[in-house]
């Protein structure tokens, strides 16, 4: 009798041990997963702390200039085959793909939107911008003029800071750009007066950071210009630093930007008579004169190059 009871007890103990095993294993796995999550969280916190205190003080995002914002464009090569043109309208993906494939550039003027994001904790001060590595050569973009339809401007809101660089200056300066004016001659000229960075721009960094967008406009005449742009930033613990703007492009990001010069005459022209209609191929085209720049006084800003 006692032997039977003892045997049953052994069986029950064995059953408890067997059936209790998955729970024990599961508890161990949960504990390991919790430890792994904690370690991962610590790593993420460390990475965030390093980002907020170590490495570059700012991020810079540059947007491609809007292909469909007025202006004129050009291709280096002469287009002679009407069948090679896109069958989509000026705002279509096909048109854009054709333009990019043929390495089209804006002529005489271009605008890039640059946004600065402060990373480090504390206050960042944007004090200046300047042009770097500026070789300008007689234009190669005399093959084909690309003429958009007359549908107006982008309709975008004005930005707090609009700067303009005259690439024909020996050392291009960041003029304050007041936009096109219709009250002075010549009509449609751009008014540049004062220094866009005469007053330093303060931004708070850290997790809840500020950001500031800039419209940078570049003007040339009869030369193709390729150049870089650097942003001057001062921050606590790092002092005065210069950061290059990285421009988007095909096949990948690049540190330079290009604006085409105005030739005396284009070999052919691609004309869009409406936004929806496909472009048509036409004969030679004599371009408009480069945009006039009405300049006022310029005051030096702090930072390199002044």
Coordinates of C-alpha atoms in Angstrom, one line a residue:
X1 CA 0.0 0.0 0.0
X2 CA 2.7 2.4 1.0
X3 CA 4.7 1.3 -2.0
X4 CA 1.8 2.2 -4.3
X5 CA 1.4 5.6 -2.7
X6 CA 5.1 6.2 -3.0
X7 CA 5.0 5.2 -6.7
X8 CA 2.0 7.5 -7.3
X9 CA 3.9 10.3 -5.6
X10 CA 6.9 9.8 -7.8
X11 CA 4.7 9.8 -10.9
X12 CA 3.0 13.1 -9.8
X13 CA 6.3 14.7 -9.0
X14 CA 7.6 13.6 -12.4
X15 CA 4.5 15.0 -14.1
X16 CA 4.9 18.3 -12.3
X17 CA 8.5 18.5 -13.2
X18 CA 7.7 17.6 -16.9
X19 CA 4.7 19.9 -17.2
X20 CA 6.4 22.7 -15.3
X21 CA 9.4 22.7 -17.6
X22 CA 7.9 24.8 -20.4
X23 CA 6.9 27.5 -17.9
X24 CA 10.4 27.6 -16.5
X25 CA 11.9 27.8 -20.0
X26 CA 9.4 30.5 -21.0
X27 CA 10.2 32.6 -17.9
X28 CA 13.9 32.4 -18.7
X29 CA 13.3 33.4 -22.3
X30 CA 11.1 36.4 -21.2
X31 CA 13.9 37.5 -18.8
X32 CA 16.5 37.2 -21.6
X33 CA 14.3 39.2 -24.0
X34 CA 13.7 41.9 -21.3
X35 CA 17.5 42.1 -20.8
X36 CA 18.1 42.3 -24.5
X37 CA 15.5 45.1 -24.8
X38 CA 17.1 47.0 -22.0
X39 CA 20.5 46.7 -23.6
X40 CA 19.1 47.8 -26.9
X41 CA 17.4 50.8 -25.2
X42 CA 20.7 51.7 -23.5
X43 CA 22.4 51.6 -26.9
X44 CA 19.8 53.7 -28.5
X45 CA 20.0 56.2 -25.6
X46 CA 23.8 56.3 -25.9
X47 CA 23.5 56.8 -29.7
X48 CA 21.0 59.6 -29.2
X49 CA 23.2 61.2 -26.5
X50 CA 26.2 61.0 -28.9
X51 CA 24.2 62.6 -31.7
X52 CA 23.1 65.4 -29.4
X53 CA 26.7 66.1 -28.1
X54 CA 29.2 64.5 -30.5
X55 CA 29.7 64.8 -34.3
X56 CA 28.2 67.4 -36.6
X57 CA 26.3 70.2 -34.9
X58 CA 23.8 70.5 -37.8
X59 CA 22.1 68.5 -40.6
X60 CA 21.5 70.2 -43.9
X61 CA 18.8 69.2 -46.4
X62 CA 18.9 70.6 -50.0
X63 CA 15.9 70.2 -52.3
X64 CA 16.2 70.0 -56.1
X65 CA 15.2 73.2 -57.7
X66 CA 11.6 73.0 -59.0
X67 CA 11.9 72.2 -62.7
X68 CA 8.5 73.7 -63.3
X69 CA 9.0 77.2 -61.8
X70 CA 9.2 79.6 -64.6
X71 CA 12.6 80.4 -65.9
X72 CA 14.4 78.9 -68.9
X73 CA 16.4 75.8 -69.4
X74 CA 19.0 74.4 -71.8
X75 CA 20.6 71.1 -73.0
X76 CA 24.2 71.0 -74.0
X77 CA 23.5 68.9 -77.1
X78 CA 21.3 69.9 -80.1
X79 CA 18.0 68.0 -80.3
X80 CA 17.1 67.1 -83.9
X81 CA 14.7 64.2 -83.6
X82 CA 11.2 65.1 -82.7
X83 CA 10.4 61.5 -81.9
X84 CA 12.9 61.6 -79.0
X85 CA 10.8 64.1 -77.1
X86 CA 8.4 63.0 -74.3
X87 CA 4.8 62.5 -75.2
X88 CA 3.7 63.9 -71.8
X89 CA 2.9 67.5 -70.9
X90 CA 5.3 69.8 -69.1
X91 CA 4.2 68.6 -65.6
X92 CA 4.4 64.9 -66.4
X93 CA 6.8 62.4 -65.1
X94 CA 7.8 61.5 -68.7
X95 CA 8.9 65.2 -69.3
X96 CA 10.9 65.3 -66.1
X97 CA 12.6 62.0 -66.9
X98 CA 13.5 63.2 -70.4
X99 CA 14.9 66.5 -69.0
X100 CA 17.0 64.7 -66.3
X101 CA 18.3 62.1 -68.9
X102 CA 19.5 64.9 -71.1
X103 CA 21.2 66.7 -68.2
X104 CA 19.3 69.9 -68.6
X105 CA 20.2 72.9 -66.6
X106 CA 18.6 76.2 -65.7
X107 CA 20.0 79.2 -67.6
X108 CA 21.3 82.3 -65.9
X109 CA 19.4 81.8 -62.7
X110 CA 18.5 79.0 -60.3
X111 CA 17.1 78.6 -56.8
X112 CA 17.8 75.8 -54.3
X113 CA 15.9 75.4 -51.0
X114 CA 18.3 74.6 -48.2
X115 CA 17.0 73.6 -44.7
X116 CA 19.3 73.6 -41.6
X117 CA 18.5 71.4 -38.7
X118 CA 20.5 71.9 -35.5
X119 CA 21.3 68.7 -33.7
X120 CA 23.3 69.4 -30.6
X121 CA 21.8 70.6 -27.4
X122 CA 21.9 74.3 -26.9
X123 CA 21.9 77.2 -29.3
X124 CA 23.3 77.2 -32.8
X125 CA 24.0 80.5 -34.6
X126 CA 24.0 80.7 -38.4
X127 CA 26.2 83.6 -39.2
X128 CA 27.0 83.4 -42.9
X129 CA 27.1 81.4 -46.1
X130 CA 29.6 81.5 -48.9
X131 CA 30.4 80.0 -52.3
X132 CA 33.4 77.6 -52.7
X133 CA 35.3 76.2 -55.7
X134 CA 33.8 78.4 -58.3
X135 CA 35.1 77.7 -61.8
X136 CA 33.1 79.4 -64.5
X137 CA 33.7 78.7 -68.2
X138 CA 32.2 79.7 -71.6
X139 CA 28.9 78.0 -71.8
X140 CA 28.6 74.6 -73.4
X141 CA 24.8 74.7 -73.1
X142 CA 24.1 76.1 -76.5
X143 CA 22.5 73.1 -78.1
X144 CA 18.8 73.3 -77.3
X145 CA 16.7 75.8 -75.5
X146 CA 13.8 74.3 -73.4
X147 CA 11.0 76.8 -73.1
X148 CA 8.2 76.1 -70.6
X149 CA 4.6 77.3 -71.0
X150 CA 3.6 80.6 -69.5
X151 CA 1.8 79.3 -66.4
X152 CA 3.1 81.7 -63.7
X153 CA 5.2 81.1 -60.6
X154 CA 5.2 78.3 -58.0
X155 CA 2.7 80.0 -55.7
X156 CA 4.8 79.1 -52.7
X157 CA 4.9 81.1 -49.5
X158 CA 7.8 83.5 -48.8
X159 CA 10.6 82.2 -46.6
X160 CA 12.1 84.0 -43.7
X161 CA 15.5 84.1 -45.4
X162 CA 16.1 84.6 -49.1
X163 CA 19.7 85.0 -50.2
X164 CA 21.2 85.6 -53.7
X165 CA 24.7 85.1 -55.0
X166 CA 25.9 86.9 -58.1
X167 CA 28.4 84.4 -59.6
X168 CA 29.9 87.1 -61.8
X169 CA 31.4 88.8 -58.7
X170 CA 35.1 87.9 -57.9
X171 CA 33.9 86.7 -54.4
X172 CA 30.2 86.2 -54.5
X173 CA 28.4 87.5 -51.4
X174 CA 25.1 86.5 -49.8
X175 CA 22.9 89.4 -50.8
X176 CA 19.5 89.8 -49.3
X177 CA 17.1 88.9 -52.1
X178 CA 14.0 91.1 -52.3
X179 CA 12.7 89.3 -55.4
X180 CA 11.6 90.7 -58.7
X181 CA 10.4 94.3 -58.9
X182 CA 8.0 95.8 -61.3
X183 CA 8.3 99.4 -60.1
X184 CA 11.9 100.0 -61.3
X185 CA 13.6 99.7 -64.7
X186 CA 14.4 97.3 -66.2
X187 CA 11.1 95.6 -65.5
X188 CA 11.4 92.2 -64.0
X189 CA 14.9 92.9 -62.5
X190 CA 15.9 91.3 -59.2
X191 CA 16.5 93.6 -56.3
X192 CA 19.4 92.7 -54.1
X193 CA 20.1 95.0 -51.2
X194 CA 21.9 94.4 -47.9
X195 CA 23.4 91.3 -46.4
X196 CA 21.2 88.2 -45.9
X197 CA 23.2 87.4 -42.7
X198 CA 23.6 90.9 -41.3
X199 CA 21.7 89.6 -38.3
X200 CA 22.8 86.2 -37.0
X201 CA 20.1 83.5 -37.0
X202 CA 19.6 81.7 -33.7
X203 CA 18.3 78.1 -33.6
X204 CA 17.7 75.8 -30.6
X205 CA 19.1 72.3 -31.0
X206 CA 18.4 69.0 -29.1
X207 CA 15.4 66.7 -29.4
X208 CA 12.9 69.5 -29.8
X209 CA 14.9 71.4 -32.3
X210 CA 14.2 74.4 -34.5
X211 CA 14.8 74.4 -38.2
X212 CA 15.3 77.2 -40.8
X213 CA 14.8 77.1 -44.5
X214 CA 16.7 79.3 -47.0
X215 CA 16.0 80.0 -50.7
X216 CA 19.4 80.4 -52.2
X217 CA 19.4 82.0 -55.7
X218 CA 22.3 81.9 -58.1
X219 CA 22.8 84.3 -61.0
X220 CA 25.3 84.1 -63.9
X221 CA 25.5 85.5 -67.5
X222 CA 27.3 83.9 -70.4
X223 CA 29.3 81.3 -68.4
X224 CA 28.5 77.8 -67.0
X225 CA 29.3 77.9 -63.3
X226 CA 29.8 74.9 -61.0
X227 CA 30.3 75.6 -57.3
X228 CA 29.7 74.5 -53.7
X229 CA 28.0 76.3 -50.8
X230 CA 29.1 76.2 -47.1
X231 CA 27.1 77.3 -44.0
X232 CA 28.9 79.0 -41.1
X233 CA 27.6 77.8 -37.7
X234 CA 28.8 78.7 -34.2
X235 CA 27.9 76.6 -31.2
X236 CA 28.9 76.1 -27.6
X237 CA 31.9 73.8 -27.1
X238 CA 32.6 73.7 -30.9
X239 CA 33.2 77.3 -31.8
X240 CA 33.0 78.4 -35.4
X241 CA 32.6 75.8 -38.1
X242 CA 31.7 75.5 -41.8
X243 CA 29.4 72.8 -43.2
X244 CA 29.1 72.0 -46.9
X245 CA 25.6 71.8 -48.5
X246 CA 25.1 68.4 -50.1
X247 CA 22.9 68.7 -53.3
X248 CA 20.6 65.9 -54.5
X249 CA 21.4 64.7 -58.0
X250 CA 21.6 61.8 -60.4
X251 CA 23.0 59.2 -59.8
X252 CA 23.7 60.4 -56.3
X253 CA 24.3 63.3 -53.9
X254 CA 27.0 65.8 -54.8
X255 CA 28.9 68.7 -53.2
X256 CA 28.5 71.0 -56.2
X257 CA 25.7 72.7 -58.2
X258 CA 25.6 73.9 -61.8
X259 CA 24.0 76.8 -63.6
X260 CA 24.2 77.2 -67.4
X261 CA 25.3 80.5 -69.1
X262 CA 23.4 82.2 -71.9
X263 CA 24.7 81.6 -75.4
X264 CA 24.2 83.9 -78.3
X265 CA 21.9 81.4 -80.0
X266 CA 20.6 77.9 -79.5
X267 CA 20.8 75.4 -82.3
X268 CA 17.2 74.2 -81.7
X269 CA 14.4 74.7 -79.3
X270 CA 11.9 72.5 -77.5
X271 CA 8.7 74.5 -76.8
X272 CA 5.7 73.6 -74.6
X273 CA 2.7 75.7 -75.6
X274 CA 0.5 74.4 -72.8
X275 CA 1.0 72.6 -69.5
X276 CA -0.9 69.5 -70.8
X277 CA 0.3 69.3 -74.3
X278 CA 3.5 67.5 -75.4
X279 CA 6.5 69.7 -76.4
X280 CA 7.3 70.3 -80.0
X281 CA 10.6 70.7 -81.7
X282 CA 11.4 74.0 -83.4
X283 CA 14.3 75.8 -85.0
X284 CA 17.1 78.0 -83.6
X285 CA 16.3 80.3 -80.7
X286 CA 17.8 83.6 -79.6
X287 CA 17.6 83.7 -75.8
X288 CA 16.4 86.6 -73.6
X289 CA 19.0 88.8 -72.0
X290 CA 20.3 87.6 -68.5
X291 CA 18.2 88.9 -65.6
X292 CA 19.2 92.4 -64.4
X293 CA 20.3 92.7 -60.8
X294 CA 19.6 96.0 -59.0
X295 CA 22.1 96.2 -56.1
X296 CA 22.0 98.4 -53.1
X297 CA 24.6 98.6 -50.3
X298 CA 26.1 95.4 -48.8
X299 CA 27.2 95.2 -45.2
X300 CA 29.8 92.6 -44.1
X301 CA 28.7 89.8 -41.8
X302 CA 30.8 87.8 -39.4
X303 CA 32.5 84.7 -40.5
X304 CA 34.9 83.5 -43.1
X305 CA 35.4 85.2 -46.4
X306 CA 34.4 88.7 -45.1

